[in-house]
PDB file of C-alpha atoms in Angstrom:
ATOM      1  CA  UNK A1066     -58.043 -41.857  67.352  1.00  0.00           C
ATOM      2  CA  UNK A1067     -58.563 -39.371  64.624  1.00  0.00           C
ATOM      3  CA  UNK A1068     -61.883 -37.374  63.851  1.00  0.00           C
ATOM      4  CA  UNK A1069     -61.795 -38.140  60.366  1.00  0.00           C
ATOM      5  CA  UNK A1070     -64.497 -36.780  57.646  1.00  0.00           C
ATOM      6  CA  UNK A1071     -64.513 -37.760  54.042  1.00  0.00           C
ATOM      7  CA  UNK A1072     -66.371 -35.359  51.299  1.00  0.00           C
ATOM      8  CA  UNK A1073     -68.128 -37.411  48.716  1.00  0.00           C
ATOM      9  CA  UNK A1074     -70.156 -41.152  49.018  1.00  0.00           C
ATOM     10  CA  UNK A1075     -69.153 -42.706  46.572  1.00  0.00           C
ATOM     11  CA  UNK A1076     -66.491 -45.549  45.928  1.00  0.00           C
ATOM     12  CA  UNK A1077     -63.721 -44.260  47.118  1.00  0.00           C
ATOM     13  CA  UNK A1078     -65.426 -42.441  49.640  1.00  0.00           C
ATOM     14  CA  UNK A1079     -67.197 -46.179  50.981  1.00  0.00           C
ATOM     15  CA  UNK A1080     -63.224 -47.662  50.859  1.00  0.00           C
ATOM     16  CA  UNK A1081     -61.567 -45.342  52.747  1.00  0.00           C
ATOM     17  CA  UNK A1082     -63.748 -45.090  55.399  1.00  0.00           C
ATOM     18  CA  UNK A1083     -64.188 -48.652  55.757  1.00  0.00           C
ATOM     19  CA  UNK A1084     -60.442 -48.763  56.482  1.00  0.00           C
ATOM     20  CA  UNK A1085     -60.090 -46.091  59.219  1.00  0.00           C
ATOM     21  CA  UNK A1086     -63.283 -46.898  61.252  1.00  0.00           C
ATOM     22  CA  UNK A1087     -61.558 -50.458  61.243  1.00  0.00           C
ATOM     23  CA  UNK A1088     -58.281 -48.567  62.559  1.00  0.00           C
ATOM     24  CA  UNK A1089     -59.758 -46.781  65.096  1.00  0.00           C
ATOM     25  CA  UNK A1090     -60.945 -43.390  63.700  1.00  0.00           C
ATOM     26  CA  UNK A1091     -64.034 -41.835  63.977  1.00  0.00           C
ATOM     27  CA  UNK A1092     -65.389 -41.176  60.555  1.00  0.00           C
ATOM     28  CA  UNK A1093     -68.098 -38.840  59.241  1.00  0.00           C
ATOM     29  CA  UNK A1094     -69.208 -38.375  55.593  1.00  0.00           C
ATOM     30  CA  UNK A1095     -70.077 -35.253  53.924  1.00  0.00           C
ATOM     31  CA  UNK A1096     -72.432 -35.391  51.388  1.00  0.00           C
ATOM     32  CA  UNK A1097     -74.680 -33.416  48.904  1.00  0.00           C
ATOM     33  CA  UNK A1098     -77.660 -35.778  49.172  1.00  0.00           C
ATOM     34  CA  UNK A1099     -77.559 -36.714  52.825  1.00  0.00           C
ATOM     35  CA  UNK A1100     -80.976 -39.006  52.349  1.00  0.00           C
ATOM     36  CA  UNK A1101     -79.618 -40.779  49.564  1.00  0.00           C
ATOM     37  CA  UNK A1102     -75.925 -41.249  51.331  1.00  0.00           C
ATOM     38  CA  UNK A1103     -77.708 -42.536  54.428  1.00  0.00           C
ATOM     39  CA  UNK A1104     -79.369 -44.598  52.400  1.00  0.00           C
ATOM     40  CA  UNK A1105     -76.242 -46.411  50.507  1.00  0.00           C
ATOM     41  CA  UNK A1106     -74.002 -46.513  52.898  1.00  0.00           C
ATOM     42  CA  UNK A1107     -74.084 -50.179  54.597  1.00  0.00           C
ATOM     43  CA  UNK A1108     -70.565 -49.841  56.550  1.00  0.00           C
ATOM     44  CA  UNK A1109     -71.139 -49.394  60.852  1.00  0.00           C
ATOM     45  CA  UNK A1110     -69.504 -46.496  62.549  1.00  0.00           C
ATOM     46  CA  UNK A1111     -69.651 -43.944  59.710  1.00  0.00           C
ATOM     47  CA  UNK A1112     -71.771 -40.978  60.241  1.00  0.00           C
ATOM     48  CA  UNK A1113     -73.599 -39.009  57.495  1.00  0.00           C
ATOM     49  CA  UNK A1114     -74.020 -35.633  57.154  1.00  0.00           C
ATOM     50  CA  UNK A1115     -74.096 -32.262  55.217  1.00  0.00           C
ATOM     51  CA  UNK A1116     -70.650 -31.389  54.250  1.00  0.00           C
ATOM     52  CA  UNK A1117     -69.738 -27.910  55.897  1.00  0.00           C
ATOM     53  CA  UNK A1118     -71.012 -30.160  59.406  1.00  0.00           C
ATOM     54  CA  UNK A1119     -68.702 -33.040  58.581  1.00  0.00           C
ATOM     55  CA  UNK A1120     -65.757 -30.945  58.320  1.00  0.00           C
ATOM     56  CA  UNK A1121     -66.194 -28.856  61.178  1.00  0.00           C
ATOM     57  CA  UNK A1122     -65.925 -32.356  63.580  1.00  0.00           C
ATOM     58  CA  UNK A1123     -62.708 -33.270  61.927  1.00  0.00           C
ATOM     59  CA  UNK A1124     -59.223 -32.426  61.858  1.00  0.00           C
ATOM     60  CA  UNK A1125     -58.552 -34.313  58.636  1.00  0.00           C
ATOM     61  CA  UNK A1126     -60.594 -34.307  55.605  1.00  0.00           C
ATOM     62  CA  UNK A1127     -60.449 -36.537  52.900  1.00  0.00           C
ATOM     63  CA  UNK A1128     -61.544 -34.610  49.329  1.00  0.00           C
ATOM     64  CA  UNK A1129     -63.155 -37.799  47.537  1.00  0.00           C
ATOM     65  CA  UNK A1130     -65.346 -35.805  45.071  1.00  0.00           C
ATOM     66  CA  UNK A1131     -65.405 -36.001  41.791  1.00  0.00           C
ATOM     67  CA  UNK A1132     -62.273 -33.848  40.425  1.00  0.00           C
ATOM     68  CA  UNK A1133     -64.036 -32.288  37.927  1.00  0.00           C
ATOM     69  CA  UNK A1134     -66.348 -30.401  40.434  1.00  0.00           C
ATOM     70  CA  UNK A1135     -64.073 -30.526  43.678  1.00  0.00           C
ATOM     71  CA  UNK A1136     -62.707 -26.823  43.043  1.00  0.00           C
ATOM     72  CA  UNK A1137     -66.011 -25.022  43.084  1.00  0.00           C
ATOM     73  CA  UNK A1138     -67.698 -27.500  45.982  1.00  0.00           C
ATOM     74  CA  UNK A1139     -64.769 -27.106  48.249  1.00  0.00           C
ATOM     75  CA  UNK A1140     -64.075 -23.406  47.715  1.00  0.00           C
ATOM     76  CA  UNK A1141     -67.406 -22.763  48.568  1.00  0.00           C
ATOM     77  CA  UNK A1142     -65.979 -24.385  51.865  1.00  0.00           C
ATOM     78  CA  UNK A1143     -63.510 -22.254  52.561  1.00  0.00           C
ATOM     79  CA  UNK A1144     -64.137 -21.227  56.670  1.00  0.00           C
ATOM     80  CA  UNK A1145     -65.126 -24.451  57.494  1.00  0.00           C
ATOM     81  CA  UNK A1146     -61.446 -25.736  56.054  1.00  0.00           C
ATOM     82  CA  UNK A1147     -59.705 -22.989  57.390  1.00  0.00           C
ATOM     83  CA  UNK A1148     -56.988 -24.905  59.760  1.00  0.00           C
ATOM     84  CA  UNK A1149     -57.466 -28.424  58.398  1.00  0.00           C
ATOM     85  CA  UNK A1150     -55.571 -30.486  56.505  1.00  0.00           C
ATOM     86  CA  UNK A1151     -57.359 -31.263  53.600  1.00  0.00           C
ATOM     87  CA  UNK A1152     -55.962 -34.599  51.712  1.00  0.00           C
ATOM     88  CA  UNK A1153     -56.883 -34.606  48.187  1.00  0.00           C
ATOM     89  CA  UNK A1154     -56.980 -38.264  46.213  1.00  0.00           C
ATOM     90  CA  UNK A1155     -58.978 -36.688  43.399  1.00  0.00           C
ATOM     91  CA  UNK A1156     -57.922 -36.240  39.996  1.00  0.00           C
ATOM     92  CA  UNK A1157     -59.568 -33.407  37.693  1.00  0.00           C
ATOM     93  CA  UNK A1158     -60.400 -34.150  33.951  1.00  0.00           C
ATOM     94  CA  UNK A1159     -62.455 -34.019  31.464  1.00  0.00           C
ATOM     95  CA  UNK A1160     -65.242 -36.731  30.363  1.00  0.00           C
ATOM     96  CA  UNK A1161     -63.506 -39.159  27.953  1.00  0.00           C
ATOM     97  CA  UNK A1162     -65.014 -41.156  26.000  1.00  0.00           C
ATOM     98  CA  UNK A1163     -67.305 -44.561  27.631  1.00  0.00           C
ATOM     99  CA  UNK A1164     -67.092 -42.659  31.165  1.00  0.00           C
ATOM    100  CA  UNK A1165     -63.242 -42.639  31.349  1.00  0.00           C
ATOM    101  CA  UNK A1166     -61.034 -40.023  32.409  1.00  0.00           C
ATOM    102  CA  UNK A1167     -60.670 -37.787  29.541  1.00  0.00           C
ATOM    103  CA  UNK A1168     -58.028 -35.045  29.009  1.00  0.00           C
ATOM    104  CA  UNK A1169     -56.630 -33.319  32.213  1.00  0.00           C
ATOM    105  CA  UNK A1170     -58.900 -30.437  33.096  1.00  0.00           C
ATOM    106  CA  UNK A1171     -55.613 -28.057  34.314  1.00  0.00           C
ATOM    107  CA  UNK A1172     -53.012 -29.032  32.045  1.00  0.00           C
ATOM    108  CA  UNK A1173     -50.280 -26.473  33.096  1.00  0.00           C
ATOM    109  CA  UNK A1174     -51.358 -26.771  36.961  1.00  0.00           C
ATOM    110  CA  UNK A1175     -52.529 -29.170  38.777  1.00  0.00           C
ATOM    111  CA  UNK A1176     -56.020 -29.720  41.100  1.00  0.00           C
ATOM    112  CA  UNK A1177     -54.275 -29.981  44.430  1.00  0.00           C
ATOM    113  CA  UNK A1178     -52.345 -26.461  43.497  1.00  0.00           C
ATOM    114  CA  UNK A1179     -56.209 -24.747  42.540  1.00  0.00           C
ATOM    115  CA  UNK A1180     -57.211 -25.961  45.892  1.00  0.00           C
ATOM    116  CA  UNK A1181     -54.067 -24.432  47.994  1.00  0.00           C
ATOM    117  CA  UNK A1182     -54.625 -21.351  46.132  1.00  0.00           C
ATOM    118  CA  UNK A1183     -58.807 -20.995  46.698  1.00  0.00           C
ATOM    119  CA  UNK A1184     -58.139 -22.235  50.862  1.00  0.00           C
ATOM    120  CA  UNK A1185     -54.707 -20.431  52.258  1.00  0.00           C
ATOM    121  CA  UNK A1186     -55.606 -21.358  55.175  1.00  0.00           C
ATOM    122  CA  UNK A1187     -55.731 -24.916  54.885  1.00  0.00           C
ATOM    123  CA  UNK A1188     -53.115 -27.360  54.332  1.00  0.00           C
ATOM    124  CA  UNK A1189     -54.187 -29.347  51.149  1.00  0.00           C
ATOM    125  CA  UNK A1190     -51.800 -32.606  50.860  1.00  0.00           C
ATOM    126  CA  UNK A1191     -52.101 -34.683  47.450  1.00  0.00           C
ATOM    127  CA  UNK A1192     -51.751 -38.583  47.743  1.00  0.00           C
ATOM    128  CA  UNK A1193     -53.240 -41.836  46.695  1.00  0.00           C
ATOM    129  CA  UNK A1194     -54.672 -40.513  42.998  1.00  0.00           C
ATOM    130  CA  UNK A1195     -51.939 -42.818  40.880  1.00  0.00           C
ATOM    131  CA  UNK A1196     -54.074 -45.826  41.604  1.00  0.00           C
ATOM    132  CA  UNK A1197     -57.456 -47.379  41.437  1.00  0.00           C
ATOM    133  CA  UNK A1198     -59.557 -46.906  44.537  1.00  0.00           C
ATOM    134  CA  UNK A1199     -59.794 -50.580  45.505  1.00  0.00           C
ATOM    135  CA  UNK A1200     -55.334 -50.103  46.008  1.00  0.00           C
ATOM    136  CA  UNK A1201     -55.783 -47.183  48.388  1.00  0.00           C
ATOM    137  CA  UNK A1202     -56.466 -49.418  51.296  1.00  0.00           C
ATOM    138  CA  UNK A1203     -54.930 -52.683  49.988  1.00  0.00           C
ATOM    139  CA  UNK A1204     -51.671 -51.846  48.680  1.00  0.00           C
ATOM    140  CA  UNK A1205     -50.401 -55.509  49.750  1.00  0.00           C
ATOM    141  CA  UNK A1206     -52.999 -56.867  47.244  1.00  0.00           C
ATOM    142  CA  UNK A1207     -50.684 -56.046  44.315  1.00  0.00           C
ATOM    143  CA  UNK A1208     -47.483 -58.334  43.324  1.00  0.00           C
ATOM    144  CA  UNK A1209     -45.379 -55.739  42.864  1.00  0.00           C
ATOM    145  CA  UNK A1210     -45.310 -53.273  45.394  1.00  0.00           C
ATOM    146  CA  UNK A1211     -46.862 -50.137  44.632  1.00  0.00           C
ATOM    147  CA  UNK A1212     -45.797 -46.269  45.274  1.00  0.00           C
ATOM    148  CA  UNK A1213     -47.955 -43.556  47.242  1.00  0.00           C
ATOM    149  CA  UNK A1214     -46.287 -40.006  46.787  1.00  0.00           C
ATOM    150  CA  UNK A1215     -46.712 -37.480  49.041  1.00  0.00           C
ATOM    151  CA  UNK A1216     -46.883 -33.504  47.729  1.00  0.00           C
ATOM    152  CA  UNK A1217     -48.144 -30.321  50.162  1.00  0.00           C
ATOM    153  CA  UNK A1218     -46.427 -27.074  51.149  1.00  0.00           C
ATOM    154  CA  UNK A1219     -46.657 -28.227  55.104  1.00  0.00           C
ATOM    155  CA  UNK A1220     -44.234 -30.494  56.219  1.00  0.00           C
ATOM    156  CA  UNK A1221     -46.371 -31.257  59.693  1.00  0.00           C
ATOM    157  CA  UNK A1222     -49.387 -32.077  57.655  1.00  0.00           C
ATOM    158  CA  UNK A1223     -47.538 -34.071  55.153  1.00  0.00           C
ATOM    159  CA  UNK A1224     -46.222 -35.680  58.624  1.00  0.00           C
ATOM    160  CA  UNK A1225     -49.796 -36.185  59.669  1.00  0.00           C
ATOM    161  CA  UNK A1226     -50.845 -37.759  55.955  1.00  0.00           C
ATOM    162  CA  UNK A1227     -48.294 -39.879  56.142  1.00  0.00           C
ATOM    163  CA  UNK A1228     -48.510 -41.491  59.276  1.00  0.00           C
ATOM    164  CA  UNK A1229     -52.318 -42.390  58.458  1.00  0.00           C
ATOM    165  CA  UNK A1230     -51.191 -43.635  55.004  1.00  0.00           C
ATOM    166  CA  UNK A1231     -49.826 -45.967  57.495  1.00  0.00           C
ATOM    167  CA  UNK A1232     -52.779 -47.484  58.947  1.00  0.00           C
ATOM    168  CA  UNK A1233     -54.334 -47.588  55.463  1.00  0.00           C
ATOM    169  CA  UNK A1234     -51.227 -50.381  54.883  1.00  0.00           C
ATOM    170  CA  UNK A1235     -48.570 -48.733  53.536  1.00  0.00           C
ATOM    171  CA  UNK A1236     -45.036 -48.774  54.859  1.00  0.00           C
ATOM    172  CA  UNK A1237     -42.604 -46.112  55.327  1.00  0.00           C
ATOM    173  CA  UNK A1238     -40.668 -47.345  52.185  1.00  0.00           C
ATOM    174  CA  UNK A1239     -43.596 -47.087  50.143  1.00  0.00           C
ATOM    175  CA  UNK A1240     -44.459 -43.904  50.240  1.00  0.00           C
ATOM    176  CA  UNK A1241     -42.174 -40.577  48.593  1.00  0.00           C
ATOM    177  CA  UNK A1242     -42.414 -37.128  49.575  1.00  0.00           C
ATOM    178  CA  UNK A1243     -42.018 -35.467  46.146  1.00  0.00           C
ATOM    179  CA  UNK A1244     -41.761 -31.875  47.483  1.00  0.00           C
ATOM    180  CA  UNK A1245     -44.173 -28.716  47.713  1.00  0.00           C
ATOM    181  CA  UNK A1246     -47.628 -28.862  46.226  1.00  0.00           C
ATOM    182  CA  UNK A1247     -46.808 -28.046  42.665  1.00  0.00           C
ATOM    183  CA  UNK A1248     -45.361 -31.396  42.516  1.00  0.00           C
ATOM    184  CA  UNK A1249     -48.618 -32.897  42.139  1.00  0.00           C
ATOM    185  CA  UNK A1250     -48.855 -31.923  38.549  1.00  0.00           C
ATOM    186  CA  UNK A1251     -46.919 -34.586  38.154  1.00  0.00           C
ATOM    187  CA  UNK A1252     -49.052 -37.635  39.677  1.00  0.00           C
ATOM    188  CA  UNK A1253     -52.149 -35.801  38.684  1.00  0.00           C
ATOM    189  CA  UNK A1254     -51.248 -36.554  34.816  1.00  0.00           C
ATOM    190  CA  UNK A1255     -50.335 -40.022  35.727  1.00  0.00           C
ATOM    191  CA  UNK A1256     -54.511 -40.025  35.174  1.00  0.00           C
ATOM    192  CA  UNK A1257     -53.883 -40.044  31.596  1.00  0.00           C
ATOM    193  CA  UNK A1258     -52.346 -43.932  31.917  1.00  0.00           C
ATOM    194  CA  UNK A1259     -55.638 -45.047  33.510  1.00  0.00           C
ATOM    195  CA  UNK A1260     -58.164 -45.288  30.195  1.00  0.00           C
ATOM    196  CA  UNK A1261     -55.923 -47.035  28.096  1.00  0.00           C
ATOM    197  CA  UNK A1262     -54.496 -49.137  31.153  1.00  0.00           C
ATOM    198  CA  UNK A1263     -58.513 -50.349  31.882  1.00  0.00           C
ATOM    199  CA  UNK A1264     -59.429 -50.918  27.983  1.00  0.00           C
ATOM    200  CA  UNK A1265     -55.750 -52.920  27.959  1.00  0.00           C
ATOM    201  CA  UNK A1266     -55.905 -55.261  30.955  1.00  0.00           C
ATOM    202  CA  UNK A1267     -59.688 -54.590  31.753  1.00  0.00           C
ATOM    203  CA  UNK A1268     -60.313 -53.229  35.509  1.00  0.00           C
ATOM    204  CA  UNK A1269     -58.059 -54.534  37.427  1.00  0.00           C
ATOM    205  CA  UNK A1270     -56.806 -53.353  40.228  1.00  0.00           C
ATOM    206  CA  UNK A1271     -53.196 -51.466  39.564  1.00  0.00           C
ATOM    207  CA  UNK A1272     -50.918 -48.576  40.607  1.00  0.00           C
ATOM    208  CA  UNK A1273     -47.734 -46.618  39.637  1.00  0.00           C
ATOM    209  CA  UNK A1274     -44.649 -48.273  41.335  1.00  0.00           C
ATOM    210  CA  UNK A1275     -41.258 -46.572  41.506  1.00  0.00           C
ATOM    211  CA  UNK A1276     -38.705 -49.343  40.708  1.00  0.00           C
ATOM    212  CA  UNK A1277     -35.225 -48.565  42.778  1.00  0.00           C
TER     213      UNK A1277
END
């Protein structure tokens, strides 16, 4: 059992944490509006608090914020992170046009790279952001098997990630440890696919899927 806490209450936030209380963890949420978050949230097991006192209980957090926004919330976080490992499944862009993702908001970095650089202290690993939220615990729901890729600077935190990756359903030969943490430039423009992918085939469920 993990002490798990998970910043943000939204979506992905509410399916994530679903999953690990169900695998054993103990979860807390960190959130803004702690009234409101108590008041949403319907899943057992999941405590709700302010975020600095969610992530000093834990030993993994989950950054489910909004990208756009998770640079300044989290730096502002800084001691509390110090020693964690922070795993980021955000992606940061602009507003596009009828609330989708619009152009990526740093095109010649990445947010998981802005993150290692505010919190040196902290082990920020990038993961599950090339898919729709309702894949992230579900990837068996898909026909084709889909791909989680792994990117961080520490290898026993990507170690840590990827064993609970795990017991969110995905096996070992699922996932693919791309390298350091400026590899997640690359899955953080896969973002780009997802606005055209939803007017397309309308929102369903998908994910990127390395074909070997």
């Amino acid at each position: 059992m993990t002490q798990i806490s998970i910043l943000g209450s939204g979506r992905v936030a509410a399916t994530l944490a679903t999953k690990l209380v169900s695998a054993g963890h103990q979860v807390t949420i960190g959130s803004r509006d702690v009234a409101k978050a108590e008041a949403e949230w319907t899943g057992k097991g999941v405590r709700v608090t302010d975020a600095a006192d969610a992530i000093r209980s834990a030993s993994i957090v989950i950054n489910a914020t909004p990208g756009k926004g998770s640079l300044e919330r989290l730096s502002a976080l800084k001691d509390e992170l110090s020693g964690k490992i922070l795993v980021d499944v955000s992606n940061a862009t602009e507003s596009g046009p009828g609330g989708m993702p619009g152009d990526l908001l740093y095109p010649n970095s990445s947010l998981a790279e802005k993150l290692q650089a505010a919190l040196p202290e902290t082990a920020v690993i990038k993961t599950l952001n090339t898919m729709l939220f309702m894949v992230m615990t579900a990837p068996g729901s898909l026909q084709v098997p889909p791909t989680a890729f792994v990117s961080g600077n520490d290898q026993g935190a990507k170690t840590a990630v990827t064993a609970l990756l795990g017991e969110l359903g995905w096996p070992p030969e699922s996932v693919i440890d791309l390298g350091d943490i400026s590899t997640a430039r690359a899955t953080e423009a896969l973002i780009l696919m997802v606005g055209p992918m939803i007017r397309s085939q309308g929102m369903k469920p998908f994910a990127v899927s390395v074909a070997r």
